[in-house]
PDB file of C-alpha atoms in Angstrom:
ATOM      1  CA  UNK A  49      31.175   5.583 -90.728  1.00 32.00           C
ATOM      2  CA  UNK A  50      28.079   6.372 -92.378  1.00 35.00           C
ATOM      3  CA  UNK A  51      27.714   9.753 -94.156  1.00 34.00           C
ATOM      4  CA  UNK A  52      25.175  12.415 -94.080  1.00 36.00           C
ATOM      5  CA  UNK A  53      24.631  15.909 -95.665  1.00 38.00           C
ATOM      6  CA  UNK A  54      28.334  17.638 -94.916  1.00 39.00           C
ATOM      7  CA  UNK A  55      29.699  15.068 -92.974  1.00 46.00           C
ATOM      8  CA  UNK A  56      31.978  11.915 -93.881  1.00 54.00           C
ATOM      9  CA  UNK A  57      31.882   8.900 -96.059  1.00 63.00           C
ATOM     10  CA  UNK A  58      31.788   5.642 -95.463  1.00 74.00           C
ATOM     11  CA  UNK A  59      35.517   4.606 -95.265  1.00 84.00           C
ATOM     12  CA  UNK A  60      37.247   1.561 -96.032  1.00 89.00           C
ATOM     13  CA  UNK A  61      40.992   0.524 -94.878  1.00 95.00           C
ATOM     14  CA  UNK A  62      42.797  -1.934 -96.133  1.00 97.00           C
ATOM     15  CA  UNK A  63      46.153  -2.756 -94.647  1.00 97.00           C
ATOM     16  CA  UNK A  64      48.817  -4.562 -95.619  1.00 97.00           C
ATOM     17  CA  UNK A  65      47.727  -8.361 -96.122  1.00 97.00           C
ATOM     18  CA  UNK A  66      44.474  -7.534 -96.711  1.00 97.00           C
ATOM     19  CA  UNK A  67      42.076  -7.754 -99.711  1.00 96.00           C
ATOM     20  CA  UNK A  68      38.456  -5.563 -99.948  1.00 94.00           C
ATOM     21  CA  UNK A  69      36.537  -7.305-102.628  1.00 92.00           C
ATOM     22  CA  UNK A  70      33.538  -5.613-104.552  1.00 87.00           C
ATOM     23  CA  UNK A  71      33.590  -7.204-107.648  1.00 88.00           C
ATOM     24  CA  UNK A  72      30.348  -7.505-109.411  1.00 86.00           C
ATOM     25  CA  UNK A  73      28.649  -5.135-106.710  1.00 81.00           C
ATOM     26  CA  UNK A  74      26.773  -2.103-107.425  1.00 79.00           C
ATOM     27  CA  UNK A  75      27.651   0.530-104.767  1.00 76.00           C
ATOM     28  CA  UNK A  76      25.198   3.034-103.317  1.00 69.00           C
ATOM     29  CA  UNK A  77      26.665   4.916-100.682  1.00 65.00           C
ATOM     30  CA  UNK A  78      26.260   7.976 -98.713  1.00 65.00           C
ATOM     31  CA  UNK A  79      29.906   8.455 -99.421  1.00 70.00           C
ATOM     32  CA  UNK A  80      32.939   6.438 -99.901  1.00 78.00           C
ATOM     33  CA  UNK A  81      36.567   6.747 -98.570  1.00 86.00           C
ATOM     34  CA  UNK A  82      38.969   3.973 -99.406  1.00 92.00           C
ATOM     35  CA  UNK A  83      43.031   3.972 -97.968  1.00 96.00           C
ATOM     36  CA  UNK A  84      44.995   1.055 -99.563  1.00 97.00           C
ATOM     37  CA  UNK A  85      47.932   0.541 -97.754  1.00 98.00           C
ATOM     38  CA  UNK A  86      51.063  -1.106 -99.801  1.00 98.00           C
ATOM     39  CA  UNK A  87      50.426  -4.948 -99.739  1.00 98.00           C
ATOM     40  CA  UNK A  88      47.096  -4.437 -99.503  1.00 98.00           C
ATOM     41  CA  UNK A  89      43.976  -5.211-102.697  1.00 98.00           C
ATOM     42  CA  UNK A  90      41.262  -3.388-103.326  1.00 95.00           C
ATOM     43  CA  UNK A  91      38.894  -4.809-105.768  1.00 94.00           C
ATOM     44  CA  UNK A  92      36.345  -2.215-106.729  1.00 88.00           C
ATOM     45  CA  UNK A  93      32.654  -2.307-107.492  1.00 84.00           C
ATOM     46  CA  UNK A  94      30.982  -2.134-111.279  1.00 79.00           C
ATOM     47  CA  UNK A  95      29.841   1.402-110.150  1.00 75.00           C
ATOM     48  CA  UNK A  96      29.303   4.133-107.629  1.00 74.00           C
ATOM     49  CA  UNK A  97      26.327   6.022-106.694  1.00 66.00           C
ATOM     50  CA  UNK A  98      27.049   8.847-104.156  1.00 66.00           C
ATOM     51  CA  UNK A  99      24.528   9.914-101.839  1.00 60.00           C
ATOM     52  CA  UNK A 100      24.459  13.317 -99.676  1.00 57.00           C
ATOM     53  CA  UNK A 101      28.359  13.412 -98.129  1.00 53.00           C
ATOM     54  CA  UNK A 102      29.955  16.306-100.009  1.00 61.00           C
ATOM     55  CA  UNK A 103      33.502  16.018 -98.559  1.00 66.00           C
ATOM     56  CA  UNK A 104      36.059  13.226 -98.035  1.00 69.00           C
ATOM     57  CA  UNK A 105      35.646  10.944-101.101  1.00 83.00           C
ATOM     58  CA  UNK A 106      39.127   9.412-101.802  1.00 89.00           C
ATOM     59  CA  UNK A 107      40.191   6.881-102.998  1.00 92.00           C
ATOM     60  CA  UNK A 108      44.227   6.440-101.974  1.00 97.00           C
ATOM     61  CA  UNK A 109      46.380   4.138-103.401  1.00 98.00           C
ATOM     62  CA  UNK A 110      49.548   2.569-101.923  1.00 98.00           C
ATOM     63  CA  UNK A 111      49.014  -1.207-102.761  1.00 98.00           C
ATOM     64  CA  UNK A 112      46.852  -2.480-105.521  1.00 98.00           C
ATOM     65  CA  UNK A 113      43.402  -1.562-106.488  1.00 97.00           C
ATOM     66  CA  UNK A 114      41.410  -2.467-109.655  1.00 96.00           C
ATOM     67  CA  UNK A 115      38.394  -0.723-111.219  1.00 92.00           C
ATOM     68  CA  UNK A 116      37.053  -3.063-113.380  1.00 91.00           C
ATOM     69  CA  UNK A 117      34.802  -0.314-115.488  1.00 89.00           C
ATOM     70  CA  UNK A 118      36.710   2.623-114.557  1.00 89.00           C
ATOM     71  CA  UNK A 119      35.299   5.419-112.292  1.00 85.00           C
ATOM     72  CA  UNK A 120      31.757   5.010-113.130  1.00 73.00           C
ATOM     73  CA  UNK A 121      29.744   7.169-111.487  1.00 74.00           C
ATOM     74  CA  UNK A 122      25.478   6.568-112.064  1.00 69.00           C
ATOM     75  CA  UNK A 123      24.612   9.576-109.538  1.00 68.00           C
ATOM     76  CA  UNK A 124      25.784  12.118-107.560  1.00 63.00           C
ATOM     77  CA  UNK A 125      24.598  14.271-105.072  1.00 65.00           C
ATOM     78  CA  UNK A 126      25.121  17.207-103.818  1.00 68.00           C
ATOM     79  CA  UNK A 127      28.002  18.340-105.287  1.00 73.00           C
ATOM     80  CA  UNK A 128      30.554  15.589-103.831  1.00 76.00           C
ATOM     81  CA  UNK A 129      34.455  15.829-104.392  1.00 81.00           C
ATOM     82  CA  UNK A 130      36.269  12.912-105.252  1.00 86.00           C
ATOM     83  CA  UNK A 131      40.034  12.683-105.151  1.00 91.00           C
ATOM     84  CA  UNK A 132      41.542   9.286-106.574  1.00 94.00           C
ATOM     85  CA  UNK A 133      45.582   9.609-105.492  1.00 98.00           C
ATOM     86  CA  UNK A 134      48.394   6.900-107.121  1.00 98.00           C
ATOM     87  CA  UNK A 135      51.678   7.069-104.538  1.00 98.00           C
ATOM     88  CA  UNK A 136      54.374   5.680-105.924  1.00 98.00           C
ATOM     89  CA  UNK A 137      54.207   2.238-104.686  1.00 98.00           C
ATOM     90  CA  UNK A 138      50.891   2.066-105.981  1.00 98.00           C
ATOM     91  CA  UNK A 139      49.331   0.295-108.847  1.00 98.00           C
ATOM     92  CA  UNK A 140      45.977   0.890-110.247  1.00 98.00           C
ATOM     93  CA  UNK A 141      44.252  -1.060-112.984  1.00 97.00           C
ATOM     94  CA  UNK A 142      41.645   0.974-114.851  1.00 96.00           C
ATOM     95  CA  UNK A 143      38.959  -1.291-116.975  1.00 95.00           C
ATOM     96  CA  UNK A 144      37.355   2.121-118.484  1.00 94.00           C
ATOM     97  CA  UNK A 145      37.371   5.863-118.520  1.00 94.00           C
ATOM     98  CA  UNK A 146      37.623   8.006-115.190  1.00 93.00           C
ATOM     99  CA  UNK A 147      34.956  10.125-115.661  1.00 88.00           C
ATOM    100  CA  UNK A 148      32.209  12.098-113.863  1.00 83.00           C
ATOM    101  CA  UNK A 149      29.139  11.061-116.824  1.00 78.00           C
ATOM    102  CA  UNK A 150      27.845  14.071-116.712  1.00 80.00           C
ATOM    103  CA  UNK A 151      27.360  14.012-113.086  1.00 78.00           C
ATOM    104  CA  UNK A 152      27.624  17.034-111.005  1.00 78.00           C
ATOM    105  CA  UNK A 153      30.408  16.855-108.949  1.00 81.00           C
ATOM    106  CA  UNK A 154      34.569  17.837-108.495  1.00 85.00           C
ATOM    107  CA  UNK A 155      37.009  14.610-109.541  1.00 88.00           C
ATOM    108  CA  UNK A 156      40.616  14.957-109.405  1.00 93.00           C
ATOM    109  CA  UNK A 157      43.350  12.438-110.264  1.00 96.00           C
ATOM    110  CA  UNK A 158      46.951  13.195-109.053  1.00 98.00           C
ATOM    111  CA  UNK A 159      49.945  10.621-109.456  1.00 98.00           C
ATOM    112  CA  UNK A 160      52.685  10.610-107.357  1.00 98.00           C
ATOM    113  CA  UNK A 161      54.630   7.535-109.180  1.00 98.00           C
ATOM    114  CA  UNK A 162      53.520   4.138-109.472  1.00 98.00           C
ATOM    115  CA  UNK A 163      51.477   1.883-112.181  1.00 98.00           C
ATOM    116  CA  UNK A 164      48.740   2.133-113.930  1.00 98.00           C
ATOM    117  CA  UNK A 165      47.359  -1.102-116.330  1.00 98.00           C
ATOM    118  CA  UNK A 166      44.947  -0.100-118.848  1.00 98.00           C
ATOM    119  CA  UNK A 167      42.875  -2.889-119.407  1.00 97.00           C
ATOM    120  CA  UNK A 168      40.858  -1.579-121.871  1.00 96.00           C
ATOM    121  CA  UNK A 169      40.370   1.898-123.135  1.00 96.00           C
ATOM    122  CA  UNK A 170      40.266   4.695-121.028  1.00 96.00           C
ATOM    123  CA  UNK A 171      40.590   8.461-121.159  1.00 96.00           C
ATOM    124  CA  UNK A 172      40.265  11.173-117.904  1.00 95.00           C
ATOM    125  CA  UNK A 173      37.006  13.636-118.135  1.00 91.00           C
ATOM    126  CA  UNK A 174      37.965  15.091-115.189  1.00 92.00           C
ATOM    127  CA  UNK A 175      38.444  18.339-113.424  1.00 92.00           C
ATOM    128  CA  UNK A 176      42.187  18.109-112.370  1.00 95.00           C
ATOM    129  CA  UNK A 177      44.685  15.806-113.595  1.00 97.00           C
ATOM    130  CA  UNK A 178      48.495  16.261-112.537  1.00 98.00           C
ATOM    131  CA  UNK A 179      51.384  14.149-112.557  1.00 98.00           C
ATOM    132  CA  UNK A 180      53.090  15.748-109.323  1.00 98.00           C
ATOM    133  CA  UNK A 181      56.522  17.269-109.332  1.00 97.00           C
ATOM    134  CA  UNK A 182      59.233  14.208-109.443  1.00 97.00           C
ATOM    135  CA  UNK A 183      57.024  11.673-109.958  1.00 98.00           C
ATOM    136  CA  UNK A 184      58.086   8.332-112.000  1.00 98.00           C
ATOM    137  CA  UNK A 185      55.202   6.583-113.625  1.00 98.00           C
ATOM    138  CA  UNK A 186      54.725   3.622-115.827  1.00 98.00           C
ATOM    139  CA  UNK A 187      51.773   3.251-117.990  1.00 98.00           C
ATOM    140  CA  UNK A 188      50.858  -0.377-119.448  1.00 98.00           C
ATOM    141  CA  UNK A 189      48.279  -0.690-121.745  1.00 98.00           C
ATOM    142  CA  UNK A 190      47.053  -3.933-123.120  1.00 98.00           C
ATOM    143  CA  UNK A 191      46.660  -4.835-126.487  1.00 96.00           C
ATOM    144  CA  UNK A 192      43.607  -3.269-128.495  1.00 95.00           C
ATOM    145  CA  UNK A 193      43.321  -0.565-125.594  1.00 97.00           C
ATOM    146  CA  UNK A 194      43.711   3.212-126.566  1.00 96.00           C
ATOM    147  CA  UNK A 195      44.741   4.801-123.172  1.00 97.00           C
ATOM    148  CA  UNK A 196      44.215   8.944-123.356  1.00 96.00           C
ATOM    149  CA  UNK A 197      46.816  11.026-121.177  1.00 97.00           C
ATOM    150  CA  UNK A 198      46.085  14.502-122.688  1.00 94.00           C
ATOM    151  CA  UNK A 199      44.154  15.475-119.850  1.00 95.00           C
ATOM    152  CA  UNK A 200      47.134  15.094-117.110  1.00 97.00           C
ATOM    153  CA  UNK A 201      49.663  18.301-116.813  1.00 96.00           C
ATOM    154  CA  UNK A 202      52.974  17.287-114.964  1.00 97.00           C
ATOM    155  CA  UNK A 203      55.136  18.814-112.509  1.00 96.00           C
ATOM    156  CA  UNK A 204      58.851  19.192-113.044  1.00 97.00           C
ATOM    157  CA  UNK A 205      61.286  15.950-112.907  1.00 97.00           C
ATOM    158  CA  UNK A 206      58.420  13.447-113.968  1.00 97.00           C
ATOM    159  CA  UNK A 207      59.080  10.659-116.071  1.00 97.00           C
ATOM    160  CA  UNK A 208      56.690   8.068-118.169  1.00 98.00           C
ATOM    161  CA  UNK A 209      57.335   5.188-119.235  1.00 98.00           C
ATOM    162  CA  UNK A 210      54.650   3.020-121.664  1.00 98.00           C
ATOM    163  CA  UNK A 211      54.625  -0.624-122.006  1.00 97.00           C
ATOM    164  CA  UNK A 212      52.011  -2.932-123.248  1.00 97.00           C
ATOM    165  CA  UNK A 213      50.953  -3.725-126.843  1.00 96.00           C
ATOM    166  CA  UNK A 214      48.396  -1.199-126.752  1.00 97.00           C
ATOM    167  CA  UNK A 215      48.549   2.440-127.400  1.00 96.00           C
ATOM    168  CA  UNK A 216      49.311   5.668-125.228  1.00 96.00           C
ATOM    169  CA  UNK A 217      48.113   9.077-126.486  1.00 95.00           C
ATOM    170  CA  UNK A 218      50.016  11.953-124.329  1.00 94.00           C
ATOM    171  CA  UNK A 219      50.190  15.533-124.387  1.00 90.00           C
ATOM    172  CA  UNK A 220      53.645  17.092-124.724  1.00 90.00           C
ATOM    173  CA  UNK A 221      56.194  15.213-123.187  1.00 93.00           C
ATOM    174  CA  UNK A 222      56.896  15.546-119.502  1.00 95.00           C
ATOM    175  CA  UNK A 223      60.871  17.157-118.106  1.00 95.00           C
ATOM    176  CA  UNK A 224      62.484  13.990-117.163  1.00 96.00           C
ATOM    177  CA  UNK A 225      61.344  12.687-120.736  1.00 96.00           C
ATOM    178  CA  UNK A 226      58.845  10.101-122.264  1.00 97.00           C
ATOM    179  CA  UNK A 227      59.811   6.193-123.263  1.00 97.00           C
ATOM    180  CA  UNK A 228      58.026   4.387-125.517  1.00 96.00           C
ATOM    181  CA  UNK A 229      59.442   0.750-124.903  1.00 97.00           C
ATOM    182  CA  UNK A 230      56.960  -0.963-126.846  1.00 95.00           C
ATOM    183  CA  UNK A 231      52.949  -0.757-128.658  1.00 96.00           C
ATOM    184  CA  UNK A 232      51.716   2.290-130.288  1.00 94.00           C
ATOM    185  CA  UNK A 233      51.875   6.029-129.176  1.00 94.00           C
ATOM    186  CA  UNK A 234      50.047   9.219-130.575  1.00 92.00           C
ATOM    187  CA  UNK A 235      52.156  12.029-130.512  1.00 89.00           C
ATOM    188  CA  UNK A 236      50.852  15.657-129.738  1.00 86.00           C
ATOM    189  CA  UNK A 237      50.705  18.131-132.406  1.00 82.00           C
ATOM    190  CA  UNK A 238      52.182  21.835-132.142  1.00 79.00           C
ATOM    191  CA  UNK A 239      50.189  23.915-135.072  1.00 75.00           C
ATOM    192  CA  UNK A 240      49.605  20.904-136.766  1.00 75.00           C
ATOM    193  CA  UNK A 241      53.025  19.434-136.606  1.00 79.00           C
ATOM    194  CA  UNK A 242      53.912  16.157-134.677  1.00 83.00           C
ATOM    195  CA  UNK A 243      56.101  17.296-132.056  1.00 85.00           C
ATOM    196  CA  UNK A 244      58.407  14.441-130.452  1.00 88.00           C
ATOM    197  CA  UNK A 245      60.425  16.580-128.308  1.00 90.00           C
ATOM    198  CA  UNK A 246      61.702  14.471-125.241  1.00 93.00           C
ATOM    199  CA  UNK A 247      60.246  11.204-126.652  1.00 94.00           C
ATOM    200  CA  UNK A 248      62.292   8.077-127.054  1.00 94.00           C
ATOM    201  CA  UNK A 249      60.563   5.476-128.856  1.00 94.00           C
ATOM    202  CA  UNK A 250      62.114   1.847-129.003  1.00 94.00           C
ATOM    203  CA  UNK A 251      62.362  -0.291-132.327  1.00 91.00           C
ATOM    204  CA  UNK A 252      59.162  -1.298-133.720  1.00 90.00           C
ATOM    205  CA  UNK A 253      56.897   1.236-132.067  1.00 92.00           C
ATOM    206  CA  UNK A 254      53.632   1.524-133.679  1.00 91.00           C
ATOM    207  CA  UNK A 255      53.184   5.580-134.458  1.00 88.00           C
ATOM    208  CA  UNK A 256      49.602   6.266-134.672  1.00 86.00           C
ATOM    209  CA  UNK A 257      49.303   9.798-136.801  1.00 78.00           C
ATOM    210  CA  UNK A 258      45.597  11.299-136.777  1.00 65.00           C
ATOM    211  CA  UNK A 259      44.884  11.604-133.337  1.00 61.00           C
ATOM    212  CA  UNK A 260      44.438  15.457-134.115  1.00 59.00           C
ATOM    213  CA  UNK A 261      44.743  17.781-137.052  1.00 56.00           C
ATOM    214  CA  UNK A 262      48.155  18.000-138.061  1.00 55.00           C
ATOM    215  CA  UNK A 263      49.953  18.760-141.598  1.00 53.00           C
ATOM    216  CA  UNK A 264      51.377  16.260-143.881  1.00 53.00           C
ATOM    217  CA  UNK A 265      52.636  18.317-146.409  1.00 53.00           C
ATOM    218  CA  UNK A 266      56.071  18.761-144.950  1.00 55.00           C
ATOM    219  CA  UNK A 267      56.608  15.401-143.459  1.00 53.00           C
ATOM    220  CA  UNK A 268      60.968  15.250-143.572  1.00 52.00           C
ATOM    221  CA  UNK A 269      60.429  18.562-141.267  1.00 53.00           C
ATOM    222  CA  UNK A 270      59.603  16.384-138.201  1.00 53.00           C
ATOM    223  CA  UNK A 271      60.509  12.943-139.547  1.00 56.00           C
ATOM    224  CA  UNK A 272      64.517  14.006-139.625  1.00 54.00           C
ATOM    225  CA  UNK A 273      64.907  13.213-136.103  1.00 54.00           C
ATOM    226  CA  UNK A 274      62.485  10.384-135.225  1.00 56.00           C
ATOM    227  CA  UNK A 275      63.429   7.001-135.398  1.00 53.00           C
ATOM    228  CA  UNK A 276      61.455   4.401-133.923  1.00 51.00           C
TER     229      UNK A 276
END
């Protein structure tokens, strides 16, 4: 369905069985909608350009969906909103940063459980990020990728869990706790302090220190009670 100024997207379904492949394409579209049912692919384009539909732009994901730079948006008119949604059977494979360039426009990210694969680096310059109330998700970042969570505030019960060789940098750790089971992680700082609280990092984590200004003259303070 064909947008125009106030109206809907364009919308794309896929159901279970089904695969909706863009790879390689450049998208320009009035607006875009895409529902991916679990068992169902989406493979998503190299970018976006959003025309003159201000509401409806989702992008919902039950099954599998890949975007191979990111969220890369080249323009954007008319204010649009975007909301890109992880359920919990989800998983979503990010090959860059969710961000709105510069563009003007509202993006949101919510995750309701499920997986995300960091292919290669990737942070969220967005306008709302949650991790909703209860939620379980695992992040896996590959090797060589730096994968920035600071931007996502979570609701109560939600759990993370990081695999991959890479390395996760998080804000402070969510209720239902924070596991480390392998790679690197760069913990938040409180005042300049590393602060660990509800982490669990397994042997041979890589600790990345420096990922914001934080004191060193006091290490045994925080250091007592890590072990990784």
């Amino acid at each position: 369905k064909p947008g125009y100024q106030g109206g809907s997207p364009f919308e794309i379904h896929v159901r279970r069985g089904g695969t909706f492949d863009l790879t390689g394409v450049n998208v320009q579209a009035f607006g875009l909608a895409v529902d991916v049912d679990e068992g169902g692919v989406f493979l998503g384009p190299t970018t976006l350009a959003f025309g003159e539909a201000q509401k409806g732009h989702r992008l919902i994901v039950a099954g599998k969906a890949t975007l191979p730079t990111g969220f890369d948006v080249r323009e954007a008119a008319w204010n649009p909103a975007m909301a890109i949604v992880l359920e919990p059977t989800g998983q979503l494979t990010l090959g860059g940063p969710v961000a709105k360039n510069g563009r003007k426009m509202n993006l949101s990210v919510t995750l309701k459980g499920g997986r995300i694969n960091v292919a290669k680096s990737t942070a969220f310059d967005v306008d709302e990020a949650v991790v909703a109330a209860g939620a379980k998700v695992n992040v896996a970042v590959a090797e060589g990728a730096m994968a920035d969570f600071t931007a996502f505030a979570c609701g109560d019960g939600v759990a993370v869990t990081k695999t991959g060789e890479g390395t996760l940098r998080f804000g402070k750790a969510p209720s239902g706790g924070l596991a480390i089971l392998e790679g690197g992680f760069v913990p938040p700082c409180d005042n300049g302090v590393p602060n660990f609280a509800g982490v669990t990092m397994a042997k041979g984590t890589r600790l990345v220190l420096g990922g914001e200004a934080m004191r060193i003259d006091r290490p045994e303070a925080w250091m007592g009670d890590v072990s990784f």
